[in-house]
Coordinates of C-alpha atoms in Angstrom, one line a residue:
Chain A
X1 CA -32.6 5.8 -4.9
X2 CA -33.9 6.2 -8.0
X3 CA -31.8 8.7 -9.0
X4 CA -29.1 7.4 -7.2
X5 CA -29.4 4.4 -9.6
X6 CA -30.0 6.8 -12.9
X7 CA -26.6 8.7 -12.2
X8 CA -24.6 5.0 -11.6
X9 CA -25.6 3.8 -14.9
X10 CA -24.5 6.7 -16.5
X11 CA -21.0 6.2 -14.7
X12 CA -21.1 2.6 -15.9
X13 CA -21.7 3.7 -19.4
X14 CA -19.2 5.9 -19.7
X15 CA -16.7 3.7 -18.5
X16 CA -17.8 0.9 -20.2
X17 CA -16.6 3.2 -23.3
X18 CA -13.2 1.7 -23.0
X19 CA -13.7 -1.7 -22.3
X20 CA -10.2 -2.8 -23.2
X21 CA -8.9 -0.3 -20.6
X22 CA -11.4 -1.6 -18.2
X23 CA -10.5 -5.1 -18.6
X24 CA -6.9 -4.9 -18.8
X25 CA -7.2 -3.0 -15.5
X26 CA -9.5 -5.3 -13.6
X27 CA -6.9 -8.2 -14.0
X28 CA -4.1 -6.6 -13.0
X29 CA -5.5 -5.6 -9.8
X30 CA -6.9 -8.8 -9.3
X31 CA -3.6 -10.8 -10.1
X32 CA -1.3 -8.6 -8.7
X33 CA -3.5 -8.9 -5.2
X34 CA -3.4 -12.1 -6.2
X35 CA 0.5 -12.5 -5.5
X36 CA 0.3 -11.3 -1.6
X37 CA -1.8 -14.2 -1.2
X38 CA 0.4 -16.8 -2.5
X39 CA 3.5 -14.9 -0.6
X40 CA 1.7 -16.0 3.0
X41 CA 0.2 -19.0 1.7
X42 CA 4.4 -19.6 1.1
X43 CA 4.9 -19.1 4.2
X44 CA 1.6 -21.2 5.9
X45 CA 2.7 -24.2 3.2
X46 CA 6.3 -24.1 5.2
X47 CA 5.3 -23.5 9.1
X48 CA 1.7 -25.1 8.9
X49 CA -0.2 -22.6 10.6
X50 CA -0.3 -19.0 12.4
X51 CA -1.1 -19.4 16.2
X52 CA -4.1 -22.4 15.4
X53 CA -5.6 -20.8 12.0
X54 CA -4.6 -22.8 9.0
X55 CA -4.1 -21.3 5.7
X56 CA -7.7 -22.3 4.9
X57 CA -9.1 -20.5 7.8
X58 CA -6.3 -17.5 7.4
X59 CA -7.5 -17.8 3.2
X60 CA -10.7 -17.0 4.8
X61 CA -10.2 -13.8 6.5
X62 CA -8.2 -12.5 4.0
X63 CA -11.1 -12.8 1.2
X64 CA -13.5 -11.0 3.1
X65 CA -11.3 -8.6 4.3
X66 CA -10.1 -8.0 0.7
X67 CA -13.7 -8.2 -0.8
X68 CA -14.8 -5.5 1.4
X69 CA -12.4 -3.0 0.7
X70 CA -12.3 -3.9 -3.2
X71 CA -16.4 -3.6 -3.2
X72 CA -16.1 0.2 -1.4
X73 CA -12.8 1.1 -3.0
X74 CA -15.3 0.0 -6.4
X75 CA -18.5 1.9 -5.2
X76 CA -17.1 5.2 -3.5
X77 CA -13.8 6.3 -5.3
X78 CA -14.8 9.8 -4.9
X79 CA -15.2 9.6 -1.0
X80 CA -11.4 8.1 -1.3
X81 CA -9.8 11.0 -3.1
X82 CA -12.2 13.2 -1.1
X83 CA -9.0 15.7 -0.8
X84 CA -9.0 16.5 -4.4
X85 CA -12.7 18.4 -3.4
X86 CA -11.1 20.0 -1.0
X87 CA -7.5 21.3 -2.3
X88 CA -9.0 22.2 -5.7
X89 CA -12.4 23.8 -4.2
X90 CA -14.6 21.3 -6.4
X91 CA -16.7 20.8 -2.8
X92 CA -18.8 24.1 -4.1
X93 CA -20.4 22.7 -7.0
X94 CA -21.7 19.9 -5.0
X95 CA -23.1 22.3 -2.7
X96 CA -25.0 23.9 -5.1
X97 CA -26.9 21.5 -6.3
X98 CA -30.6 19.6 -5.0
X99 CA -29.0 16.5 -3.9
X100 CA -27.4 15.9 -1.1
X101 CA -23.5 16.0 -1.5
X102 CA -22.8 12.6 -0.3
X103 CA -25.0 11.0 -2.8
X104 CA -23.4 12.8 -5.6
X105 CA -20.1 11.8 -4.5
X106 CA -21.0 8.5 -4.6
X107 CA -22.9 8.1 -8.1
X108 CA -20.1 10.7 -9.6
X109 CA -18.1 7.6 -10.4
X110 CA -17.4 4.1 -10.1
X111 CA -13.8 2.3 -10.4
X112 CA -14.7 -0.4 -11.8
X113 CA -11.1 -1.9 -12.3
X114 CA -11.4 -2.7 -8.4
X115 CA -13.9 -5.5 -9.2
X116 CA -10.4 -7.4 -9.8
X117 CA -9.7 -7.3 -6.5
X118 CA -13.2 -8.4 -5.7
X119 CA -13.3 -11.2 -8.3
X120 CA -9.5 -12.4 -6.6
X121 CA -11.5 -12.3 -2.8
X122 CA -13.8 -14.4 -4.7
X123 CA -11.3 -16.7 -5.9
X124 CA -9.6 -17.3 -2.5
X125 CA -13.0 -17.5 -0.5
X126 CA -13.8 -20.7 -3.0
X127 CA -10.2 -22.0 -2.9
X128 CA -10.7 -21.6 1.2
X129 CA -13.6 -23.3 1.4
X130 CA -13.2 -26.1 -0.6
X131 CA -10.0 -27.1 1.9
X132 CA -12.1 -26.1 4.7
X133 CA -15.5 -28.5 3.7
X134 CA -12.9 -31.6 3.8
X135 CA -13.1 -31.2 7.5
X136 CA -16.4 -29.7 8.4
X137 CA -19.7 -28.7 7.6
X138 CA -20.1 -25.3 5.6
X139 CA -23.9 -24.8 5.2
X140 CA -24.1 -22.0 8.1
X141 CA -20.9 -20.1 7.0
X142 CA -22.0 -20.0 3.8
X143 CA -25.5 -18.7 4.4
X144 CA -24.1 -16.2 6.9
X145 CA -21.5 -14.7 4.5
X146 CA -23.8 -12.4 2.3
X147 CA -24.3 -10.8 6.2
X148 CA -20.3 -10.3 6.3
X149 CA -20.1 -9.0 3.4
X150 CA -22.6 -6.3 3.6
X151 CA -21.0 -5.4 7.7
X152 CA -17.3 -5.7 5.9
X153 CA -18.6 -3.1 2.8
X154 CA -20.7 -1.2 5.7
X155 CA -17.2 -0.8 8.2
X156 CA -15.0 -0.2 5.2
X157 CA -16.8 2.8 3.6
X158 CA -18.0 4.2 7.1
X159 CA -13.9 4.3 8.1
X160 CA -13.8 5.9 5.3
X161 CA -16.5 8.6 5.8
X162 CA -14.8 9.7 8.7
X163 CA -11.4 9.6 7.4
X164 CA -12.6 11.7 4.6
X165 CA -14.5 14.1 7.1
X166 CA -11.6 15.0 8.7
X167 CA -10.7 17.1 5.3
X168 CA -13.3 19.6 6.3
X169 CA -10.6 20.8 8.6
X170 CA -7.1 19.7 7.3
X171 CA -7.6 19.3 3.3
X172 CA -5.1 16.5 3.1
X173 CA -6.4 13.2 4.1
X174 CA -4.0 10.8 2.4
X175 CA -1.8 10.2 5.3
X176 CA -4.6 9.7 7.4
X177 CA -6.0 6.9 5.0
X178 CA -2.9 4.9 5.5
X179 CA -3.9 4.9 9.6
X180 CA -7.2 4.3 9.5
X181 CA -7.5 2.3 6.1
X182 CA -4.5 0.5 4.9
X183 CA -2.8 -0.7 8.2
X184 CA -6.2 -1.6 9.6
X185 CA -7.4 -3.7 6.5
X186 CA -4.3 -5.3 5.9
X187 CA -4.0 -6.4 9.6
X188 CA -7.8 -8.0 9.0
X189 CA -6.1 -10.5 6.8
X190 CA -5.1 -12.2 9.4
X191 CA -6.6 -13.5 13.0
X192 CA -6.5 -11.2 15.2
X193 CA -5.3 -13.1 18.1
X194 CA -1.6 -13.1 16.6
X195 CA -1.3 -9.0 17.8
X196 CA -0.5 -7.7 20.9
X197 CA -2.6 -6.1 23.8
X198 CA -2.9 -2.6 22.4
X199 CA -3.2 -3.2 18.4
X200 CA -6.3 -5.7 19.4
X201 CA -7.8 -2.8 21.0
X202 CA -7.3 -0.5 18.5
X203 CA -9.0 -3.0 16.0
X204 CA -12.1 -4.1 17.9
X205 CA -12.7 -0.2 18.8
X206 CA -11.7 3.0 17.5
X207 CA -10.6 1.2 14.4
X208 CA -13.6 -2.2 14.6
X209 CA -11.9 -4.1 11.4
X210 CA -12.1 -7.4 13.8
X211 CA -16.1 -7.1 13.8
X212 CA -15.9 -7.6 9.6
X213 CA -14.2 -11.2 9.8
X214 CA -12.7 -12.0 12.8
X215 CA -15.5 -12.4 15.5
X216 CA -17.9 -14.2 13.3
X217 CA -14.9 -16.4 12.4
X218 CA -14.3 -17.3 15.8
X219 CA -17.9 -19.0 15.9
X220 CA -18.4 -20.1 12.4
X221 CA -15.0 -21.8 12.6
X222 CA -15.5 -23.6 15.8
X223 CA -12.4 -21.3 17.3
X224 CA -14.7 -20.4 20.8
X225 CA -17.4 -18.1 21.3
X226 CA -20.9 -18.1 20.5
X227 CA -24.2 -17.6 18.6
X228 CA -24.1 -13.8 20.1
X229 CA -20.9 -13.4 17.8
X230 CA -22.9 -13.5 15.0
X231 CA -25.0 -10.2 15.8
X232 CA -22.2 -8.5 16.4
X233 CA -20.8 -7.5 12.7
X234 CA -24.5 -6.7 12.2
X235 CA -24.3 -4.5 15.7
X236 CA -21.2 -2.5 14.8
X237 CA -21.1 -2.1 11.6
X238 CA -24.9 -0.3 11.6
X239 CA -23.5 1.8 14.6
X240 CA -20.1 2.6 13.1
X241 CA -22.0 3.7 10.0
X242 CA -24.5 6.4 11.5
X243 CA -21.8 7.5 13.7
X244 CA -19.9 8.4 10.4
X245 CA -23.0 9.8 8.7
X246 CA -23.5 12.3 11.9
X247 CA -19.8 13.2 11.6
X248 CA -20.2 13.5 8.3
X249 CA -23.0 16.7 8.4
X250 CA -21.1 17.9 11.7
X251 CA -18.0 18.2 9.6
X252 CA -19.4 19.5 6.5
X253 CA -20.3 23.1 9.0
X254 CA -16.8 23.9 8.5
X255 CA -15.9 23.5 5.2
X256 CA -14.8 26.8 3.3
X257 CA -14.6 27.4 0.3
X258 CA -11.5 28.4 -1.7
X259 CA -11.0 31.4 -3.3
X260 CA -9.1 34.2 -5.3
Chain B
X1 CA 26.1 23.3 -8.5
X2 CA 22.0 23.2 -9.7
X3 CA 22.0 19.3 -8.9
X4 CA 22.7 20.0 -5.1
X5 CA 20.1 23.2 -5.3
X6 CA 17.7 20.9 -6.6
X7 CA 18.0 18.5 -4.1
X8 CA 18.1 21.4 -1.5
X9 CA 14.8 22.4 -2.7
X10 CA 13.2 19.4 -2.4
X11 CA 14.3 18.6 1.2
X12 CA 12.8 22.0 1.8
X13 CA 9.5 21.8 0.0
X14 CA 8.9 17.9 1.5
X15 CA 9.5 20.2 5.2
X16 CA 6.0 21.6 4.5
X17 CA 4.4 18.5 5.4
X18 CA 6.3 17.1 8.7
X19 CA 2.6 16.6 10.8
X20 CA 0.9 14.9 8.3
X21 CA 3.9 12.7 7.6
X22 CA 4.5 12.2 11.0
X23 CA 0.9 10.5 11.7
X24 CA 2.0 8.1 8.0
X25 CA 5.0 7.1 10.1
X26 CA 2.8 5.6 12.6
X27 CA 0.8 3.9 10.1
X28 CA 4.2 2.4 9.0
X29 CA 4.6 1.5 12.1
X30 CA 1.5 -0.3 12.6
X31 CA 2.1 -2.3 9.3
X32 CA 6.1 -3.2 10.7
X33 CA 4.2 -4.3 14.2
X34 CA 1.4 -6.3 11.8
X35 CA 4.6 -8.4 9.9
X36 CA 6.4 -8.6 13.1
X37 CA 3.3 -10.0 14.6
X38 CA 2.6 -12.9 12.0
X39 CA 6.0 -14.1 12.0
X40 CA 6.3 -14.8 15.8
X41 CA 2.7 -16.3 15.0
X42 CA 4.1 -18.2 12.7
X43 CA 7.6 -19.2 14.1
X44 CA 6.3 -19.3 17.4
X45 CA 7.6 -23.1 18.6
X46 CA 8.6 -24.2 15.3
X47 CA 12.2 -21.8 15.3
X48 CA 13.6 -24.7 14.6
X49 CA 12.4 -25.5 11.1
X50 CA 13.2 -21.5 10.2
X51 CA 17.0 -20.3 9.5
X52 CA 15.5 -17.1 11.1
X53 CA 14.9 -16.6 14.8
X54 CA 11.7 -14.6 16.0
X55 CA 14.4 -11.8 17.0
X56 CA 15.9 -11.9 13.5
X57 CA 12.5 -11.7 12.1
X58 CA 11.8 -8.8 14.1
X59 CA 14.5 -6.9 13.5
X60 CA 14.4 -7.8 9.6
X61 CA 10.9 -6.5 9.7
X62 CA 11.6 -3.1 11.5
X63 CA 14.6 -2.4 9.1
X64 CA 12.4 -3.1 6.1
X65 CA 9.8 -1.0 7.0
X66 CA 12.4 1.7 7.5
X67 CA 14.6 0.9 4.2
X68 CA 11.0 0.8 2.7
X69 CA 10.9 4.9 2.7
X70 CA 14.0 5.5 0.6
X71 CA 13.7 2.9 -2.0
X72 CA 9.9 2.0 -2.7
X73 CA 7.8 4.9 -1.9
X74 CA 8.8 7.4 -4.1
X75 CA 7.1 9.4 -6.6
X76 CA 5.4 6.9 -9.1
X77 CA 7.4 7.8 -12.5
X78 CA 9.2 10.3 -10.6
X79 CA 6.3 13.0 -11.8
X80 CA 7.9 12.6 -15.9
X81 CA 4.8 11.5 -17.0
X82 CA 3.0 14.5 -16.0
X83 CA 5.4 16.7 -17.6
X84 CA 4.7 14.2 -21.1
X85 CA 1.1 14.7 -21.1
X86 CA 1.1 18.9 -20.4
X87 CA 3.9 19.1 -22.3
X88 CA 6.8 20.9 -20.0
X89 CA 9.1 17.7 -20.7
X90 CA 10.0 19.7 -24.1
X91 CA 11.7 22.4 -22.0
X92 CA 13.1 20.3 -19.8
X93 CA 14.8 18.5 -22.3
X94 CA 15.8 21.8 -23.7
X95 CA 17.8 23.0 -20.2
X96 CA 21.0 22.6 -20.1
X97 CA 21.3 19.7 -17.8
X98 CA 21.6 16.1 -17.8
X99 CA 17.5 15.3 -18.1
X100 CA 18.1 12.1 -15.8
X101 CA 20.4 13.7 -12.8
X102 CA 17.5 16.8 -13.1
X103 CA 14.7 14.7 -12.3
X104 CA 16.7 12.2 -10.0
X105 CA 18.5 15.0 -7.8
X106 CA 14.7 16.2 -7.1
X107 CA 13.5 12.7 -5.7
X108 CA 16.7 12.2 -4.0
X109 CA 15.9 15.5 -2.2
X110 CA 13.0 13.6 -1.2
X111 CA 14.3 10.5 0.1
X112 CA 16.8 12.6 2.1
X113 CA 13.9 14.2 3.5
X114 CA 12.3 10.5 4.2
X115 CA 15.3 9.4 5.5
X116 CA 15.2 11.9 8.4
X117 CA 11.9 12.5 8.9
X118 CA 10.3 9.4 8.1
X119 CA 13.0 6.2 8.3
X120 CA 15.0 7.3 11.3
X121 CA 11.3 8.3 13.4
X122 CA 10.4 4.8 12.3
X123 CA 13.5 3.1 13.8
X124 CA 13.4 4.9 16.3
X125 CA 9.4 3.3 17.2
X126 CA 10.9 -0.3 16.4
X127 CA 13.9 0.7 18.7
X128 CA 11.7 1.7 22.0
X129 CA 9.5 -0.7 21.8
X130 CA 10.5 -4.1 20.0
X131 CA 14.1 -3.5 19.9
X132 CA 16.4 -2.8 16.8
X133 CA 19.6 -4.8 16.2
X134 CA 23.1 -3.3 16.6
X135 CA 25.8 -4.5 14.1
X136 CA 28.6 -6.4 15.8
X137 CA 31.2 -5.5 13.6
X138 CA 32.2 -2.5 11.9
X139 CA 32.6 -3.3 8.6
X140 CA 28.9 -4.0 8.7
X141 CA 28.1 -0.1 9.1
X142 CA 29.4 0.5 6.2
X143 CA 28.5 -2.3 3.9
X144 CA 25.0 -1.2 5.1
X145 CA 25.9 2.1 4.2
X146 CA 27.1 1.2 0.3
X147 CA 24.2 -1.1 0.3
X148 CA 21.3 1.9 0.8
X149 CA 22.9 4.3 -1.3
X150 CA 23.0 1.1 -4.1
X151 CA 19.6 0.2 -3.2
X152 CA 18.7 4.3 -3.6
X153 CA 20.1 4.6 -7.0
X154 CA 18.6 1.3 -8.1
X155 CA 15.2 2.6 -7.2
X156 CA 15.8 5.6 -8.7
X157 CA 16.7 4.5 -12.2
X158 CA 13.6 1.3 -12.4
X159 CA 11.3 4.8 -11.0
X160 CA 13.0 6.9 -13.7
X161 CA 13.1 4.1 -16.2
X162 CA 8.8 3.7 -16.0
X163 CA 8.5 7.4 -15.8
X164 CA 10.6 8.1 -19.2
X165 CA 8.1 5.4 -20.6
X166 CA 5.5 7.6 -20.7
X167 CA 6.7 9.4 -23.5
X168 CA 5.7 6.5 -25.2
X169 CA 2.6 5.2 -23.1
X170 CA 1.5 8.4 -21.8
X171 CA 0.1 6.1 -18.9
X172 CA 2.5 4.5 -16.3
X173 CA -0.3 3.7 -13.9
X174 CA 0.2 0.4 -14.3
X175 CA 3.7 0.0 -14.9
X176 CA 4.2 1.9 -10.9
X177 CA 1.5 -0.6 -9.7
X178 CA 3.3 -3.9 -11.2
X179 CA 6.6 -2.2 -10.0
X180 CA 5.6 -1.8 -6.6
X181 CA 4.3 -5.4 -6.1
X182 CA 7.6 -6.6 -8.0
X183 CA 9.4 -4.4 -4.7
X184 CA 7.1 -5.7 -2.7
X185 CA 7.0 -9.3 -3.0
X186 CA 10.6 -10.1 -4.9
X187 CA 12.0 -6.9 -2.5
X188 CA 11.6 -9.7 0.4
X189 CA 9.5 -6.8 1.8
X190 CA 7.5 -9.5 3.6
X191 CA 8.9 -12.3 3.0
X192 CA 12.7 -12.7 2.9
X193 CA 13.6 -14.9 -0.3
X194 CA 14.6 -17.5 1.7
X195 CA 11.2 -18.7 1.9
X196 CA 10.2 -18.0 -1.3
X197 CA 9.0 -21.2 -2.9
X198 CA 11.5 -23.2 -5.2
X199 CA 13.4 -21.8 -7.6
X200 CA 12.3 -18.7 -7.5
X201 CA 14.0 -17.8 -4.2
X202 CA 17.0 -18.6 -6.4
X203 CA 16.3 -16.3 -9.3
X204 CA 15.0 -13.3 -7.2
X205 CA 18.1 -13.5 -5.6
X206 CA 20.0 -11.7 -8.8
X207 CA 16.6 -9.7 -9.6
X208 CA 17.4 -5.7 -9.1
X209 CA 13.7 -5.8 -6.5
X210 CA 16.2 -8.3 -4.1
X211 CA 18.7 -5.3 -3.9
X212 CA 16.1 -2.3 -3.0
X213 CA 15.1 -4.2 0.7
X214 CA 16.2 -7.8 0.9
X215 CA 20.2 -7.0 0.1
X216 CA 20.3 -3.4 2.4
X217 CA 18.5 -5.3 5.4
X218 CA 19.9 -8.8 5.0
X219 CA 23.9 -7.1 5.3
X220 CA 22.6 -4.8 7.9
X221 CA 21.7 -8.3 10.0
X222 CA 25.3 -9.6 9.4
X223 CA 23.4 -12.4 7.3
X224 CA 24.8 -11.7 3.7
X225 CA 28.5 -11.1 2.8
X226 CA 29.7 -8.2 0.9
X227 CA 30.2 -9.8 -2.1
X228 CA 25.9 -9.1 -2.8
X229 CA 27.6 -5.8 -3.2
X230 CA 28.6 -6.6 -7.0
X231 CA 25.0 -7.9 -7.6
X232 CA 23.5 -4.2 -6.4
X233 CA 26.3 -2.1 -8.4
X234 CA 26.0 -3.8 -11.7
X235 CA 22.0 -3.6 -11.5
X236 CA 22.7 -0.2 -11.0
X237 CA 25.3 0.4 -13.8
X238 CA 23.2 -1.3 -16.0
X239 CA 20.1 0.6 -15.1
X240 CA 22.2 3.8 -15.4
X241 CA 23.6 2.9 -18.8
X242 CA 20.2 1.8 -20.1
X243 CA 18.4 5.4 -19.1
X244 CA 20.8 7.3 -20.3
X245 CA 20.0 5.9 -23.4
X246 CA 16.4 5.9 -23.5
X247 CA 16.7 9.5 -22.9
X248 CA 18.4 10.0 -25.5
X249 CA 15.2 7.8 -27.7
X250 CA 13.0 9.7 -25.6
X251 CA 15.0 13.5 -26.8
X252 CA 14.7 12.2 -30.5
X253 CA 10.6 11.2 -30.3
X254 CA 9.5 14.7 -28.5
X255 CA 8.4 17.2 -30.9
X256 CA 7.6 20.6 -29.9
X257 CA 4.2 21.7 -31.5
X258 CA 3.1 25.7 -31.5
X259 CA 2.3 28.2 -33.3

């Protein structure tokens, strides 16, 4: 840990080198994620709401969703272009070395622009729940969300563990990141009880995004289920993350190296 | 002719990658079937406050997400700002070609490539299992047909036009990244600009991002007249007018170095 927390200072420093770069960057990200927002909330503001979720409700999905993904997409750029290790042979100086290759990866670098999109979540979960404390009590929701957060960040990176294992045996993992990251996020913005049969199963399973907002929504919202709803995130996301740490060292047996 | 070999090529090379590509089409898939399912959440019993129908939406939705491979995902810059920063622009300037049909005739390649392998597999998901909508009258075909190649070469030359900026930027990063949510949300990717707010479902209406998706999809429905026609081709003559000549600025500013 310590050195874990050595190497990510480093990687803020040197970023912090252009700070103009940095700043310029974080706000785009954040006001261009911004816009998506303000395209549904459009739409919510014209047909009221999206099968019983308000745009309060729907605001709050979407920030947590979006905070999650920002917060890994922040902390483990180098587990997100995992590819380039594999197509350019990089993977072999991490292997050489005393640490363990995950923790390199993940104190190589940090993006810091993403905290844009973080800072926007931010901005929408506050917009949220100020329109949501005019008609109920917040007090539990809000003490519970540092828990969501932490199962959303733990669900996000662990998908993408496994979507970066898979490189060990086809290189290229970019189209697979569109399947099991992008679709799958983006659908988390909103509840999930507007998708058909087969999509819900895909997201409560193979794929658990619903765990990160939706279930603990259903409770904290007064939408059904219960107090059991709450342990679930929790639940899930620990299991979904040492499932991807064991396919992690399973997959990392068949990497090869490349050479002349 | 080395435009059409150049395309050829690049049909050829994008062949190398038909698997991975084919699992990105489901993804696409999965986002059309996402959009498709927050409409009819959101229009569900209230069809009557929409100018849309939950069919229309549907359909609008699967067509975008098809139209979507041959207008907005292409390469960011069209690859000219790598050439600026390792410095094989200055040879390519030097060839005797047209700079701009060199680099375009590549990505075109490439959206041929996505039009087959990636649009029509798309559609042909949306078809099989939502449904896809079927012109009623001919001259809809090929309106639709004018209005894609339009949309194309519009999304060519804004891609071209950020690329060629980075022989003054060196980074387009940001410029592809603002683009793309300019496709996205004026593009009526999403949202069609009916239900934009205010006036600015009036002004995006004459914006080139309306004629890359909203314009292709909304004559394909039979829900916009041909006359939108006009608005696409003069975005695109102007965009063709206005890169020709900032390759000609961008000819004048490279400077070979060596020794």
């Amino acid at each position: 840990m310590k050195l874990y927390i050595k190497l990510i200072s480093a990687s803020i420093r040197s970023r912090m080198q252009y700070k103009m770069n940095f700043i310029f960057s974080m706000v785009s990200y954040g006001v261009i994620m911004m816009i998506d927002f303000v395209l549904l909330a459009a739409i919510l503001n014209r047909f009221d709401q999206i099968k019983g979720w308000n745009i309060y409700e729907v605001g709050v999905l979407y920030a947590i969703s979006s905070i999650s993904l920002s917060l890994y997409r922040t902390m483990a750029p180098e587990i997100h272009e995992f590819e380039k290790y594999m197509i350019e042979g990089e993977f072999d100086s991490l292997l050489i070395r005393p640490v363990s290759p995950l923790v390199l990866l993940l104190s190589k670098n940090l993006d810091l622009s993403r905290i844009g999109g973080v800072l926007q979540g931010l901005l929408i979960l506050c917009l949220s729940l100020y329109g949501l404390s005019k008609e109920q009590q917040l007090v539990f929701l809000i003490a519970y969300l540092p828990v969501i957060l932490v199962c959303g960040w733990l669900i996000s990176f662990s998908l993408a563990l496994f979507t970066a294992t898979i490189a060990f045996w086809t290189q290229r993992i970019k189209d697979f990141q569109t399947f099991t990251l992008y679709a799958p996020f983006n659908a988390a913005n909103y509840p999930m009880n507007i998708y058909p049969g087969w999509l819900k199963i895909i997201f409560f399973t193979v794929i658990p995004v619903a765990f990160m907002n939706y279930v603990p929504m259903l409770y904290l919202l007064h939408k059904g289920g219960s107090l059991y709803f709450l342990l679930l995130p929790a639940a899930v996301a620990g299991l979904f993350f040492c499932a991807s740490l064991k396919f992690w060292n399973y997959g990392i047996k068949f990497y090869h190296s490349t050479g002349t | 002719m080395v435009y059409w070999l150049l395309f050829k090529k690049s049909f050829s090379r994008n062949m190398q990658y038909r698997l991975s590509h084919l699992i990105n089409n489901a993804a696409s898939a999965i986002f059309g079937f996402v959009y498709i399912a927050i409409w009819t959440g959101v229009l569900a019993g209230k069809e009557q406050k929409s100018p849309y129908s939950i069919m229309d939406m549907t359909y609008y939705m699967g067509a975008s997400q098809c139209i979507l491979w041959m207008t907005v995902f292409l390469t960011a810059g069209l690859g000219i700002q790598a050439g600026v920063r390792n410095g094989a622009i200055s040879f390519e300037l030097a060839r005797p070609t047209n700079y701009f049909f060199y680099i375009t005739s590549q990505e075109a390649g490439r959206i041929g490539y996505n039009a087959l392998f990636r649009s029509l597999p798309i559609g042909l998901i949306f078809t099989f299992t939502v449904g896809f909508y079927t012109p009623e009258h001919f001259p809809a075909y090929v309106y639709t047909f004018l209005s894609v190649i339009l949309a194309v070469g519009i999304s060519l030359n804004i891609f071209y036009l950020i690329g060629i900026s980075s022989c003054w930027t060196t980074e387009i990063s940001w410029a592809h990244f603002i683009n793309l949510t300019l496709m996205f949300s004026l593009g009526g990717q999403m949202v069609p600009l009916t239900f934009l707010p205010g006036p600015l479902s009036q002004v995006a209406g004459w914006l080139p991002f309306a004629g890359v998706v909203y314009y292709p999809v909304m004559i394909y429905l039979e829900k916009a007249n041909s006359s939108v026609l006009l608005i696409q081709g003069g975005w695109l003559l102007f965009l063709l007018l206005l890169n020709q000549w900032i390759t000609f600025l961008a000819r004048q500013k490279i400077e070979i170095q060596g020794g």
